[in-house]
PDB file of C-alpha atoms in Angstrom:
ATOM      1  CA  MET A1248       2.428  35.524  -6.347  1.00 44.00           C
ATOM      2  CA  GLU A1249       2.992  31.982  -4.992  1.00 52.00           C
ATOM      3  CA  GLU A1250       1.703  31.399  -1.467  1.00 54.00           C
ATOM      4  CA  VAL A1251       4.403  30.293   0.964  1.00 51.00           C
ATOM      5  CA  LYS A1252       3.451  27.667   3.551  1.00 55.00           C
ATOM      6  CA  ARG A1253       4.170  28.581   7.157  1.00 52.00           C
ATOM      7  CA  HIS A1254       5.824  26.289   9.665  1.00 50.00           C
ATOM      8  CA  ASP A1255       3.702  25.424  12.718  1.00 53.00           C
ATOM      9  CA  LEU A1256       6.330  26.491  15.245  1.00 54.00           C
ATOM     10  CA  THR A1257       7.324  29.805  13.732  1.00 55.00           C
ATOM     11  CA  ASP A1258       5.924  32.541  11.582  1.00 58.00           C
ATOM     12  CA  GLN A1259       8.877  32.250   9.197  1.00 54.00           C
ATOM     13  CA  PRO A1260       8.242  30.729   5.758  1.00 56.00           C
ATOM     14  CA  ILE A1261       9.530  27.143   5.458  1.00 56.00           C
ATOM     15  CA  ARG A1262      12.145  28.008   2.872  1.00 59.00           C
ATOM     16  CA  HIS A1263      13.660  30.555   5.271  1.00 59.00           C
ATOM     17  CA  LEU A1264      13.875  28.307   8.345  1.00 57.00           C
ATOM     18  CA  ALA A1265      17.504  27.467   7.608  1.00 61.00           C
ATOM     19  CA  GLU A1266      18.306  31.156   7.862  1.00 67.00           C
ATOM     20  CA  VAL A1267      16.737  31.552  11.326  1.00 71.00           C
ATOM     21  CA  GLU A1268      19.421  32.128  13.923  1.00 81.00           C
ATOM     22  CA  MET A1269      19.227  30.014  17.046  1.00 82.00           C
ATOM     23  CA  SER A1270      20.413  31.043  20.470  1.00 87.00           C
ATOM     24  CA  GLU A1271      23.112  29.002  22.185  1.00 90.00           C
ATOM     25  CA  ALA A1272      20.467  27.695  24.610  1.00 91.00           C
ATOM     26  CA  ASP A1273      18.298  26.559  21.677  1.00 89.00           C
ATOM     27  CA  LYS A1274      21.294  24.833  20.091  1.00 87.00           C
ATOM     28  CA  ALA A1275      22.108  23.087  23.387  1.00 91.00           C
ATOM     29  CA  ASN A1276      18.481  21.978  23.776  1.00 92.00           C
ATOM     30  CA  LEU A1277      18.403  20.686  20.209  1.00 90.00           C
ATOM     31  CA  GLN A1278      21.633  18.766  20.773  1.00 92.00           C
ATOM     32  CA  GLU A1279      20.234  17.245  23.986  1.00 95.00           C
ATOM     33  CA  VAL A1280      17.021  16.221  22.203  1.00 94.00           C
ATOM     34  CA  ASN A1281      19.089  14.588  19.458  1.00 92.00           C
ATOM     35  CA  LEU A1282      21.223  12.705  21.997  1.00 94.00           C
ATOM     36  CA  ASN A1283      18.090  11.573  23.853  1.00 95.00           C
ATOM     37  CA  ARG A1284      16.543  10.371  20.594  1.00 95.00           C
ATOM     38  CA  ARG A1285      19.665   8.368  19.792  1.00 95.00           C
ATOM     39  CA  ALA A1286      19.677   6.865  23.293  1.00 96.00           C
ATOM     40  CA  ILE A1287      16.012   5.881  22.970  1.00 96.00           C
ATOM     41  CA  VAL A1288      16.689   4.212  19.613  1.00 96.00           C
ATOM     42  CA  ALA A1289      19.673   2.352  21.104  1.00 95.00           C
ATOM     43  CA  LEU A1290      17.570   1.171  24.066  1.00 97.00           C
ATOM     44  CA  GLY A1291      14.865   0.010  21.661  1.00 96.00           C
ATOM     45  CA  LYS A1292      17.424  -2.038  19.719  1.00 96.00           C
ATOM     46  CA  ILE A1293      18.724  -3.596  22.948  1.00 97.00           C
ATOM     47  CA  SER A1294      15.182  -4.403  24.071  1.00 97.00           C
ATOM     48  CA  LEU A1295      14.341  -6.013  20.734  1.00 96.00           C
ATOM     49  CA  ASP A1296      17.564  -8.041  20.831  1.00 96.00           C
ATOM     50  CA  HIS A1297      16.758  -9.299  24.343  1.00 96.00           C
ATOM     51  CA  GLU A1298      13.212 -10.185  23.314  1.00 96.00           C
ATOM     52  CA  GLN A1299      14.511 -12.187  20.357  1.00 95.00           C
ATOM     53  CA  ARG A1300      17.008 -13.989  22.596  1.00 96.00           C
ATOM     54  CA  LEU A1301      14.289 -14.831  25.126  1.00 95.00           C
ATOM     55  CA  LEU A1302      12.055 -16.224  22.380  1.00 94.00           C
ATOM     56  CA  SER A1303      14.943 -18.335  21.079  1.00 94.00           C
ATOM     57  CA  LEU A1304      15.651 -19.567  24.603  1.00 94.00           C
ATOM     58  CA  GLU A1305      11.977 -20.461  25.125  1.00 92.00           C
ATOM     59  CA  GLU A1306      11.976 -22.401  21.844  1.00 91.00           C
ATOM     60  CA  ALA A1307      15.174 -24.230  22.818  1.00 92.00           C
ATOM     61  CA  VAL A1308      13.795 -25.164  26.252  1.00 92.00           C
ATOM     62  CA  GLY A1309      10.579 -26.342  24.620  1.00 90.00           C
ATOM     63  CA  ALA A1310      12.537 -28.467  22.153  1.00 90.00           C
ATOM     64  CA  LEU A1311      14.534 -30.015  25.014  1.00 92.00           C
ATOM     65  CA  ALA A1312      11.279 -30.776  26.821  1.00 90.00           C
ATOM     66  CA  GLY A1313       9.940 -32.501  23.717  1.00 88.00           C
ATOM     67  CA  GLU A1314       7.264 -29.918  22.963  1.00 84.00           C
ATOM     68  CA  GLU A1315       6.127 -29.510  19.389  1.00 83.00           C
ATOM     69  CA  GLU A1316       5.631 -26.109  17.793  1.00 77.00           C
ATOM     70  CA  GLU A1317       2.019 -25.019  17.547  1.00 78.00           C
ATOM     71  CA  LEU A1318       0.950 -23.652  14.197  1.00 76.00           C
ATOM     72  CA  VAL A1319      -1.427 -20.719  14.468  1.00 77.00           C
ATOM     73  CA  GLU A1320      -4.092 -20.219  11.834  1.00 82.00           C
ATOM     74  CA  ILE A1321      -4.327 -16.471  11.408  1.00 82.00           C
ATOM     75  CA  GLU A1322      -7.530 -16.594   9.373  1.00 81.00           C
ATOM     76  CA  ALA A1323      -9.310 -18.585  12.072  1.00 57.00           C
ATOM     77  CA  GLU A1324      -8.331 -16.055  14.754  1.00 56.00           C
ATOM     78  CA  THR A1325      -9.307 -12.931  12.799  1.00 58.00           C
ATOM     79  CA  ASP A1326     -12.463 -14.364  11.210  1.00 52.00           C
ATOM     80  CA  GLY A1327     -14.791 -13.239  14.009  1.00 57.00           C
ATOM     81  CA  GLU A1328     -13.061  -9.891  14.542  1.00 56.00           C
ATOM     82  CA  ASP A1329     -13.543  -8.599  10.990  1.00 52.00           C
ATOM     83  CA  GLN A1330     -17.314  -8.861  11.047  1.00 49.00           C
TER      84      GLN A1330
END
């Protein structure tokens, strides 16, 4: 007979997890976790957007000040670290 893998959080076989009944408290907790995850993702997107805007602003200020962009040689920086 084929061996059925067990889920780490329950002793139910994986293929039967969908059939496990959840209490109302478990459903509420799961919904709250899902909402928190969505909020964290949204905050991450906002943070990334602000970071990109700040970098663009720094580049614009540098251009107004007459600064030239510095090219970074990646190979030169990582050469000593790989050995």
